[in-house]
């Protein structure tokens, strides 16, 4: 496995990787057209199918951050109960993940600023995931104490704040990135925390409600037992790695084929 991110490559929940794989296919298709339009000055993204694919990719990725956090906490609790780690190991592992995501988010900002200086990514989906995961980890740390509904209530409150300010322009980066004020510039990727945290919190709620001891629950579906299913599960397992290289690959291929 590629050491891009601290994660388990065994003992994974197939359902989550399957959904991530679907998100990857939608995202790559959508971003092919994003870069094509930027290169050729066209507007293929106006097609409703591409609009749907973009939303499916965004919603799945952001929702699954919450589901994966619930599973990570359950795995950590099992190891703690078995005396294999101390009670703070979950926090250490999660915040190492936050650090990796923040580093890759910075890399995305630097590369897009170089290639697309007019619309480069200032606070895209990786930036969002780093901040959201840092916050969500605190909610997920002791679910029996914090409860399952508090993160969702906080997320919905955030969304109402976002909804009240989203049409107001602000030059302040914190107001844009966190609250969701409208930025006075173009950007190819923008995911303010207050707009999307409810969906990550919903993922945490669903993960905590559906799964027990981080065990798969839909094995009867046989998601990885055919070529398409196995392909999607594999894509999902390496979704971050694919995300980090797919822009470069698309850019290069489009440069060759025109």
PDB file of C-alpha atoms in Angstrom:
ATOM      1  CA  UNK A   1       0.000   0.000   0.000  1.00  0.00           C
ATOM      2  CA  UNK A   2       1.092   3.557  -0.684  1.00  0.00           C
ATOM      3  CA  UNK A   3       2.055   5.336   2.562  1.00  0.00           C
ATOM      4  CA  UNK A   4       0.081   8.480   1.802  1.00  0.00           C
ATOM      5  CA  UNK A   5      -2.085   8.310   4.915  1.00  0.00           C
ATOM      6  CA  UNK A   6      -2.229   6.387   8.232  1.00  0.00           C
ATOM      7  CA  UNK A   7      -4.968   3.817   7.656  1.00  0.00           C
ATOM      8  CA  UNK A   8      -5.704   0.137   7.935  1.00  0.00           C
ATOM      9  CA  UNK A   9      -5.468  -1.798   4.672  1.00  0.00           C
ATOM     10  CA  UNK A  10      -6.898  -4.942   6.262  1.00  0.00           C
ATOM     11  CA  UNK A  11      -9.976  -5.382   8.440  1.00  0.00           C
ATOM     12  CA  UNK A  12     -11.793  -2.727   6.421  1.00  0.00           C
ATOM     13  CA  UNK A  13     -15.539  -2.312   6.047  1.00  0.00           C
ATOM     14  CA  UNK A  14     -16.304  -3.143   2.436  1.00  0.00           C
ATOM     15  CA  UNK A  15     -19.499  -1.084   2.272  1.00  0.00           C
ATOM     16  CA  UNK A  16     -17.618   2.122   3.009  1.00  0.00           C
ATOM     17  CA  UNK A  17     -14.910   1.445   0.422  1.00  0.00           C
ATOM     18  CA  UNK A  18     -17.589   0.532  -2.144  1.00  0.00           C
ATOM     19  CA  UNK A  19     -19.310   3.903  -1.652  1.00  0.00           C
ATOM     20  CA  UNK A  20     -15.964   5.697  -1.771  1.00  0.00           C
ATOM     21  CA  UNK A  21     -15.264   3.929  -5.057  1.00  0.00           C
ATOM     22  CA  UNK A  22     -18.524   5.261  -6.507  1.00  0.00           C
ATOM     23  CA  UNK A  23     -17.548   8.736  -5.310  1.00  0.00           C
ATOM     24  CA  UNK A  24     -14.138   8.416  -6.997  1.00  0.00           C
ATOM     25  CA  UNK A  25     -15.679   7.502 -10.358  1.00  0.00           C
ATOM     26  CA  UNK A  26     -18.098  10.438 -10.127  1.00  0.00           C
ATOM     27  CA  UNK A  27     -15.331  12.829  -9.048  1.00  0.00           C
ATOM     28  CA  UNK A  28     -12.855  11.873 -11.779  1.00  0.00           C
ATOM     29  CA  UNK A  29     -15.562  12.184 -14.436  1.00  0.00           C
ATOM     30  CA  UNK A  30     -16.605  15.582 -13.079  1.00  0.00           C
ATOM     31  CA  UNK A  31     -13.042  16.897 -12.784  1.00  0.00           C
ATOM     32  CA  UNK A  32     -12.185  15.741 -16.311  1.00  0.00           C
ATOM     33  CA  UNK A  33     -14.800  18.233 -17.508  1.00  0.00           C
ATOM     34  CA  UNK A  34     -13.692  20.929 -15.036  1.00  0.00           C
ATOM     35  CA  UNK A  35     -10.159  20.863 -16.453  1.00  0.00           C
ATOM     36  CA  UNK A  36     -11.435  20.489 -20.022  1.00  0.00           C
ATOM     37  CA  UNK A  37     -13.542  23.642 -19.647  1.00  0.00           C
ATOM     38  CA  UNK A  38     -10.632  25.559 -18.110  1.00  0.00           C
ATOM     39  CA  UNK A  39      -8.364  24.492 -20.964  1.00  0.00           C
ATOM     40  CA  UNK A  40     -10.785  25.151 -23.829  1.00  0.00           C
ATOM     41  CA  UNK A  41     -13.059  27.872 -22.461  1.00  0.00           C
ATOM     42  CA  UNK A  42     -16.105  25.615 -22.907  1.00  0.00           C
ATOM     43  CA  UNK A  43     -19.006  24.961 -20.541  1.00  0.00           C
ATOM     44  CA  UNK A  44     -19.581  21.200 -20.586  1.00  0.00           C
ATOM     45  CA  UNK A  45     -20.220  21.298 -16.820  1.00  0.00           C
ATOM     46  CA  UNK A  46     -23.631  22.756 -17.548  1.00  0.00           C
ATOM     47  CA  UNK A  47     -24.888  19.281 -18.444  1.00  0.00           C
ATOM     48  CA  UNK A  48     -27.308  18.032 -15.764  1.00  0.00           C
ATOM     49  CA  UNK A  49     -25.685  14.581 -15.616  1.00  0.00           C
ATOM     50  CA  UNK A  50     -22.353  16.154 -14.680  1.00  0.00           C
ATOM     51  CA  UNK A  51     -24.066  18.350 -12.104  1.00  0.00           C
ATOM     52  CA  UNK A  52     -25.542  15.214 -10.491  1.00  0.00           C
ATOM     53  CA  UNK A  53     -22.178  13.395 -10.583  1.00  0.00           C
ATOM     54  CA  UNK A  54     -20.519  16.345  -8.862  1.00  0.00           C
ATOM     55  CA  UNK A  55     -23.097  16.390  -6.086  1.00  0.00           C
ATOM     56  CA  UNK A  56     -22.931  12.604  -5.600  1.00  0.00           C
ATOM     57  CA  UNK A  57     -19.138  12.755  -5.249  1.00  0.00           C
ATOM     58  CA  UNK A  58     -19.209  15.670  -2.803  1.00  0.00           C
ATOM     59  CA  UNK A  59     -22.000  14.263  -0.644  1.00  0.00           C
ATOM     60  CA  UNK A  60     -20.505  10.782  -0.451  1.00  0.00           C
ATOM     61  CA  UNK A  61     -16.976  11.930   0.412  1.00  0.00           C
ATOM     62  CA  UNK A  62     -18.138  14.348   3.108  1.00  0.00           C
ATOM     63  CA  UNK A  63     -20.686  11.917   4.574  1.00  0.00           C
ATOM     64  CA  UNK A  64     -18.158   9.062   4.662  1.00  0.00           C
ATOM     65  CA  UNK A  65     -15.684  11.133   6.702  1.00  0.00           C
ATOM     66  CA  UNK A  66     -18.202  10.810   9.524  1.00  0.00           C
ATOM     67  CA  UNK A  67     -18.874   7.101   8.956  1.00  0.00           C
ATOM     68  CA  UNK A  68     -15.139   6.342   8.867  1.00  0.00           C
ATOM     69  CA  UNK A  69     -14.612   8.298  12.088  1.00  0.00           C
ATOM     70  CA  UNK A  70     -17.268   6.209  13.840  1.00  0.00           C
ATOM     71  CA  UNK A  71     -15.576   3.012  12.628  1.00  0.00           C
ATOM     72  CA  UNK A  72     -12.138   4.259  13.689  1.00  0.00           C
ATOM     73  CA  UNK A  73     -13.453   4.965  17.178  1.00  0.00           C
ATOM     74  CA  UNK A  74     -15.023   1.505  17.398  1.00  0.00           C
ATOM     75  CA  UNK A  75     -11.764  -0.157  16.327  1.00  0.00           C
ATOM     76  CA  UNK A  76      -9.832   1.924  18.864  1.00  0.00           C
ATOM     77  CA  UNK A  77     -12.307   0.971  21.603  1.00  0.00           C
ATOM     78  CA  UNK A  78     -11.840  -2.719  20.785  1.00  0.00           C
ATOM     79  CA  UNK A  79      -8.048  -2.404  21.003  1.00  0.00           C
ATOM     80  CA  UNK A  80      -8.358  -0.473  24.257  1.00  0.00           C
ATOM     81  CA  UNK A  81     -10.698  -3.095  25.722  1.00  0.00           C
ATOM     82  CA  UNK A  82      -8.193  -5.802  24.736  1.00  0.00           C
ATOM     83  CA  UNK A  83      -5.364  -3.930  26.443  1.00  0.00           C
ATOM     84  CA  UNK A  84      -3.567  -3.320  23.142  1.00  0.00           C
ATOM     85  CA  UNK A  85      -3.486   0.490  23.429  1.00  0.00           C
ATOM     86  CA  UNK A  86      -4.251   3.302  25.855  1.00  0.00           C
ATOM     87  CA  UNK A  87      -7.403   5.416  25.806  1.00  0.00           C
ATOM     88  CA  UNK A  88      -5.746   8.326  23.979  1.00  0.00           C
ATOM     89  CA  UNK A  89      -4.517   6.272  21.007  1.00  0.00           C
ATOM     90  CA  UNK A  90      -7.662   7.143  19.029  1.00  0.00           C
ATOM     91  CA  UNK A  91      -6.947  10.860  19.395  1.00  0.00           C
ATOM     92  CA  UNK A  92      -3.303  10.442  18.386  1.00  0.00           C
ATOM     93  CA  UNK A  93      -4.194   8.450  15.281  1.00  0.00           C
ATOM     94  CA  UNK A  94      -6.989  10.791  14.254  1.00  0.00           C
ATOM     95  CA  UNK A  95      -4.872  13.907  14.634  1.00  0.00           C
ATOM     96  CA  UNK A  96      -2.056  12.325  12.657  1.00  0.00           C
ATOM     97  CA  UNK A  97      -4.663  11.908   9.916  1.00  0.00           C
ATOM     98  CA  UNK A  98      -5.610  15.575  10.301  1.00  0.00           C
ATOM     99  CA  UNK A  99      -1.941  16.490   9.869  1.00  0.00           C
ATOM    100  CA  UNK A 100      -1.648  14.444   6.669  1.00  0.00           C
ATOM    101  CA  UNK A 101      -4.822  15.983   5.254  1.00  0.00           C
ATOM    102  CA  UNK A 102      -3.637  19.502   6.110  1.00  0.00           C
ATOM    103  CA  UNK A 103      -0.304  18.845   4.392  1.00  0.00           C
ATOM    104  CA  UNK A 104      -1.999  17.537   1.247  1.00  0.00           C
ATOM    105  CA  UNK A 105      -4.464  20.441   1.302  1.00  0.00           C
ATOM    106  CA  UNK A 106      -1.528  22.870   1.331  1.00  0.00           C
ATOM    107  CA  UNK A 107       0.003  20.961  -1.582  1.00  0.00           C
ATOM    108  CA  UNK A 108      -3.255  21.308  -3.546  1.00  0.00           C
ATOM    109  CA  UNK A 109      -3.273  25.050  -2.867  1.00  0.00           C
ATOM    110  CA  UNK A 110       0.338  25.477  -4.040  1.00  0.00           C
ATOM    111  CA  UNK A 111      -0.058  23.365  -7.191  1.00  0.00           C
ATOM    112  CA  UNK A 112      -3.351  24.943  -8.276  1.00  0.00           C
ATOM    113  CA  UNK A 113      -1.952  28.438  -7.587  1.00  0.00           C
ATOM    114  CA  UNK A 114       0.877  27.606  -9.987  1.00  0.00           C
ATOM    115  CA  UNK A 115      -1.256  26.021 -12.729  1.00  0.00           C
ATOM    116  CA  UNK A 116      -4.530  27.977 -12.348  1.00  0.00           C
ATOM    117  CA  UNK A 117      -3.603  31.235 -10.582  1.00  0.00           C
ATOM    118  CA  UNK A 118      -6.974  32.882 -11.304  1.00  0.00           C
ATOM    119  CA  UNK A 119      -9.090  30.160  -9.673  1.00  0.00           C
ATOM    120  CA  UNK A 120      -6.710  28.277  -7.387  1.00  0.00           C
ATOM    121  CA  UNK A 121      -7.982  26.311  -4.385  1.00  0.00           C
ATOM    122  CA  UNK A 122      -7.854  28.235  -1.122  1.00  0.00           C
ATOM    123  CA  UNK A 123     -10.213  26.083   0.976  1.00  0.00           C
ATOM    124  CA  UNK A 124     -11.238  22.989  -0.949  1.00  0.00           C
ATOM    125  CA  UNK A 125     -12.485  19.587   0.083  1.00  0.00           C
ATOM    126  CA  UNK A 126      -9.183  18.437   1.639  1.00  0.00           C
ATOM    127  CA  UNK A 127      -8.946  21.656   3.663  1.00  0.00           C
ATOM    128  CA  UNK A 128     -12.517  21.071   4.803  1.00  0.00           C
ATOM    129  CA  UNK A 129     -11.836  17.448   5.705  1.00  0.00           C
ATOM    130  CA  UNK A 130      -8.795  18.377   7.802  1.00  0.00           C
ATOM    131  CA  UNK A 131     -10.726  20.952   9.851  1.00  0.00           C
ATOM    132  CA  UNK A 132     -13.923  18.875  10.044  1.00  0.00           C
ATOM    133  CA  UNK A 133     -12.028  15.757  11.144  1.00  0.00           C
ATOM    134  CA  UNK A 134     -10.224  17.716  13.863  1.00  0.00           C
ATOM    135  CA  UNK A 135     -13.577  18.870  15.238  1.00  0.00           C
ATOM    136  CA  UNK A 136     -15.464  15.618  14.676  1.00  0.00           C
ATOM    137  CA  UNK A 137     -12.811  13.587  16.483  1.00  0.00           C
ATOM    138  CA  UNK A 138     -13.636  15.432  19.707  1.00  0.00           C
ATOM    139  CA  UNK A 139     -17.324  14.528  19.304  1.00  0.00           C
ATOM    140  CA  UNK A 140     -16.528  10.899  18.458  1.00  0.00           C
ATOM    141  CA  UNK A 141     -13.952  10.331  21.216  1.00  0.00           C
ATOM    142  CA  UNK A 142     -16.362   9.183  23.928  1.00  0.00           C
ATOM    143  CA  UNK A 143     -19.743   8.542  22.254  1.00  0.00           C
ATOM    144  CA  UNK A 144     -21.236   7.033  25.396  1.00  0.00           C
ATOM    145  CA  UNK A 145     -20.609  10.352  27.179  1.00  0.00           C
ATOM    146  CA  UNK A 146     -21.209  12.861  24.389  1.00  0.00           C
ATOM    147  CA  UNK A 147     -24.095  11.018  22.747  1.00  0.00           C
ATOM    148  CA  UNK A 148     -24.868  10.573  19.073  1.00  0.00           C
ATOM    149  CA  UNK A 149     -27.118  13.571  18.437  1.00  0.00           C
ATOM    150  CA  UNK A 150     -24.989  16.489  19.706  1.00  0.00           C
ATOM    151  CA  UNK A 151     -22.656  16.634  16.651  1.00  0.00           C
ATOM    152  CA  UNK A 152     -25.693  16.621  14.357  1.00  0.00           C
ATOM    153  CA  UNK A 153     -27.353  19.441  16.312  1.00  0.00           C
ATOM    154  CA  UNK A 154     -24.117  21.456  16.129  1.00  0.00           C
ATOM    155  CA  UNK A 155     -23.844  20.756  12.397  1.00  0.00           C
ATOM    156  CA  UNK A 156     -27.401  21.896  11.720  1.00  0.00           C
ATOM    157  CA  UNK A 157     -26.844  25.064  13.770  1.00  0.00           C
ATOM    158  CA  UNK A 158     -23.723  25.730  11.698  1.00  0.00           C
ATOM    159  CA  UNK A 159     -25.719  25.304   8.489  1.00  0.00           C
ATOM    160  CA  UNK A 160     -28.301  27.874   9.583  1.00  0.00           C
ATOM    161  CA  UNK A 161     -25.481  30.350  10.274  1.00  0.00           C
ATOM    162  CA  UNK A 162     -24.010  29.599   6.845  1.00  0.00           C
ATOM    163  CA  UNK A 163     -27.396  30.074   5.200  1.00  0.00           C
ATOM    164  CA  UNK A 164     -27.736  33.520   6.769  1.00  0.00           C
ATOM    165  CA  UNK A 165     -24.342  34.788   5.556  1.00  0.00           C
ATOM    166  CA  UNK A 166     -23.734  32.926   2.260  1.00  0.00           C
ATOM    167  CA  UNK A 167     -24.910  35.808   0.076  1.00  0.00           C
ATOM    168  CA  UNK A 168     -22.731  38.363   1.865  1.00  0.00           C
ATOM    169  CA  UNK A 169     -19.260  38.977   0.453  1.00  0.00           C
ATOM    170  CA  UNK A 170     -16.312  39.082   2.834  1.00  0.00           C
ATOM    171  CA  UNK A 171     -12.581  39.543   2.268  1.00  0.00           C
ATOM    172  CA  UNK A 172     -11.783  37.826   5.545  1.00  0.00           C
ATOM    173  CA  UNK A 173     -10.473  34.308   4.985  1.00  0.00           C
ATOM    174  CA  UNK A 174     -11.746  32.981   8.335  1.00  0.00           C
ATOM    175  CA  UNK A 175     -15.257  34.264   7.544  1.00  0.00           C
ATOM    176  CA  UNK A 176     -15.147  32.574   4.152  1.00  0.00           C
ATOM    177  CA  UNK A 177     -13.540  29.265   5.100  1.00  0.00           C
ATOM    178  CA  UNK A 178     -15.419  28.675   8.345  1.00  0.00           C
ATOM    179  CA  UNK A 179     -18.732  30.534   8.195  1.00  0.00           C
ATOM    180  CA  UNK A 180     -19.213  30.453   4.431  1.00  0.00           C
ATOM    181  CA  UNK A 181     -19.274  34.132   3.449  1.00  0.00           C
ATOM    182  CA  UNK A 182     -19.080  34.567  -0.319  1.00  0.00           C
ATOM    183  CA  UNK A 183     -15.465  35.022  -1.444  1.00  0.00           C
ATOM    184  CA  UNK A 184     -14.782  37.990  -3.767  1.00  0.00           C
ATOM    185  CA  UNK A 185     -12.719  35.818  -6.135  1.00  0.00           C
ATOM    186  CA  UNK A 186     -13.121  32.760  -8.314  1.00  0.00           C
ATOM    187  CA  UNK A 187     -11.999  29.377  -7.011  1.00  0.00           C
ATOM    188  CA  UNK A 188     -12.299  25.885  -8.479  1.00  0.00           C
ATOM    189  CA  UNK A 189     -13.008  24.203  -5.121  1.00  0.00           C
ATOM    190  CA  UNK A 190     -14.706  25.752  -2.084  1.00  0.00           C
ATOM    191  CA  UNK A 191     -16.039  23.875   0.966  1.00  0.00           C
ATOM    192  CA  UNK A 192     -16.718  26.151   3.958  1.00  0.00           C
ATOM    193  CA  UNK A 193     -16.980  24.307   7.268  1.00  0.00           C
ATOM    194  CA  UNK A 194     -20.389  25.611   8.359  1.00  0.00           C
ATOM    195  CA  UNK A 195     -22.021  24.630   5.049  1.00  0.00           C
ATOM    196  CA  UNK A 196     -20.964  20.985   5.140  1.00  0.00           C
ATOM    197  CA  UNK A 197     -20.332  19.905   8.740  1.00  0.00           C
ATOM    198  CA  UNK A 198     -23.926  18.710   9.216  1.00  0.00           C
ATOM    199  CA  UNK A 199     -23.327  16.072   6.540  1.00  0.00           C
ATOM    200  CA  UNK A 200     -20.133  14.811   8.183  1.00  0.00           C
ATOM    201  CA  UNK A 201     -21.937  14.765  11.536  1.00  0.00           C
ATOM    202  CA  UNK A 202     -24.767  12.794   9.911  1.00  0.00           C
ATOM    203  CA  UNK A 203     -22.179  10.284   8.719  1.00  0.00           C
ATOM    204  CA  UNK A 204     -20.899   9.941  12.281  1.00  0.00           C
ATOM    205  CA  UNK A 205     -24.447   9.404  13.530  1.00  0.00           C
ATOM    206  CA  UNK A 206     -25.175   6.771  10.880  1.00  0.00           C
ATOM    207  CA  UNK A 207     -21.854   5.040  11.491  1.00  0.00           C
ATOM    208  CA  UNK A 208     -22.436   4.898  15.233  1.00  0.00           C
ATOM    209  CA  UNK A 209     -26.023   3.695  14.746  1.00  0.00           C
ATOM    210  CA  UNK A 210     -25.479   1.051  12.054  1.00  0.00           C
ATOM    211  CA  UNK A 211     -22.136  -0.507  12.891  1.00  0.00           C
ATOM    212  CA  UNK A 212     -21.095  -2.461  15.972  1.00  0.00           C
ATOM    213  CA  UNK A 213     -17.419  -3.146  16.720  1.00  0.00           C
ATOM    214  CA  UNK A 214     -16.505  -1.916  13.214  1.00  0.00           C
ATOM    215  CA  UNK A 215     -17.891  -5.063  11.591  1.00  0.00           C
ATOM    216  CA  UNK A 216     -19.446  -5.109   8.080  1.00  0.00           C
ATOM    217  CA  UNK A 217     -23.226  -5.485   8.100  1.00  0.00           C
ATOM    218  CA  UNK A 218     -24.047  -5.884   4.402  1.00  0.00           C
ATOM    219  CA  UNK A 219     -21.807  -8.840   3.549  1.00  0.00           C
ATOM    220  CA  UNK A 220     -24.799 -10.652   2.033  1.00  0.00           C
ATOM    221  CA  UNK A 221     -24.794  -8.092  -0.788  1.00  0.00           C
ATOM    222  CA  UNK A 222     -21.436  -9.454  -1.988  1.00  0.00           C
ATOM    223  CA  UNK A 223     -20.221  -5.998  -2.985  1.00  0.00           C
ATOM    224  CA  UNK A 224     -16.692  -7.198  -3.751  1.00  0.00           C
ATOM    225  CA  UNK A 225     -17.564 -10.504  -5.368  1.00  0.00           C
ATOM    226  CA  UNK A 226     -17.657  -9.384  -9.015  1.00  0.00           C
ATOM    227  CA  UNK A 227     -15.296  -7.420 -11.212  1.00  0.00           C
ATOM    228  CA  UNK A 228     -17.151  -4.118 -10.914  1.00  0.00           C
ATOM    229  CA  UNK A 229     -17.634  -4.440  -7.151  1.00  0.00           C
ATOM    230  CA  UNK A 230     -14.006  -5.414  -6.528  1.00  0.00           C
ATOM    231  CA  UNK A 231     -12.872  -2.515  -8.696  1.00  0.00           C
ATOM    232  CA  UNK A 232     -14.979  -0.003  -6.774  1.00  0.00           C
ATOM    233  CA  UNK A 233     -13.858  -1.392  -3.400  1.00  0.00           C
ATOM    234  CA  UNK A 234     -10.210  -1.103  -4.490  1.00  0.00           C
ATOM    235  CA  UNK A 235     -10.706   2.451  -5.735  1.00  0.00           C
ATOM    236  CA  UNK A 236     -12.343   3.297  -2.413  1.00  0.00           C
ATOM    237  CA  UNK A 237      -9.510   1.787  -0.406  1.00  0.00           C
ATOM    238  CA  UNK A 238      -7.042   4.161  -2.089  1.00  0.00           C
ATOM    239  CA  UNK A 239      -9.372   7.131  -2.553  1.00  0.00           C
ATOM    240  CA  UNK A 240      -7.012   9.731  -1.086  1.00  0.00           C
ATOM    241  CA  UNK A 241      -4.084   8.541  -3.179  1.00  0.00           C
ATOM    242  CA  UNK A 242      -6.253   8.699  -6.300  1.00  0.00           C
ATOM    243  CA  UNK A 243      -7.502  12.145  -5.354  1.00  0.00           C
ATOM    244  CA  UNK A 244      -3.955  13.452  -5.006  1.00  0.00           C
ATOM    245  CA  UNK A 245      -2.786  12.228  -8.422  1.00  0.00           C
ATOM    246  CA  UNK A 246      -5.919  12.392 -10.565  1.00  0.00           C
ATOM    247  CA  UNK A 247      -5.679  16.111 -11.387  1.00  0.00           C
ATOM    248  CA  UNK A 248      -2.109  15.682 -12.626  1.00  0.00           C
ATOM    249  CA  UNK A 249      -3.057  12.615 -14.669  1.00  0.00           C
ATOM    250  CA  UNK A 250      -6.093  14.316 -16.236  1.00  0.00           C
ATOM    251  CA  UNK A 251      -4.075  17.459 -16.974  1.00  0.00           C
ATOM    252  CA  UNK A 252      -1.361  15.389 -18.657  1.00  0.00           C
ATOM    253  CA  UNK A 253      -3.754  13.234 -20.679  1.00  0.00           C
ATOM    254  CA  UNK A 254      -5.726  16.237 -21.887  1.00  0.00           C
ATOM    255  CA  UNK A 255      -2.474  17.924 -22.839  1.00  0.00           C
ATOM    256  CA  UNK A 256      -1.640  14.943 -25.049  1.00  0.00           C
ATOM    257  CA  UNK A 257      -5.046  14.310 -26.603  1.00  0.00           C
ATOM    258  CA  UNK A 258      -5.961  17.983 -26.914  1.00  0.00           C
TER     259      UNK A 258
END
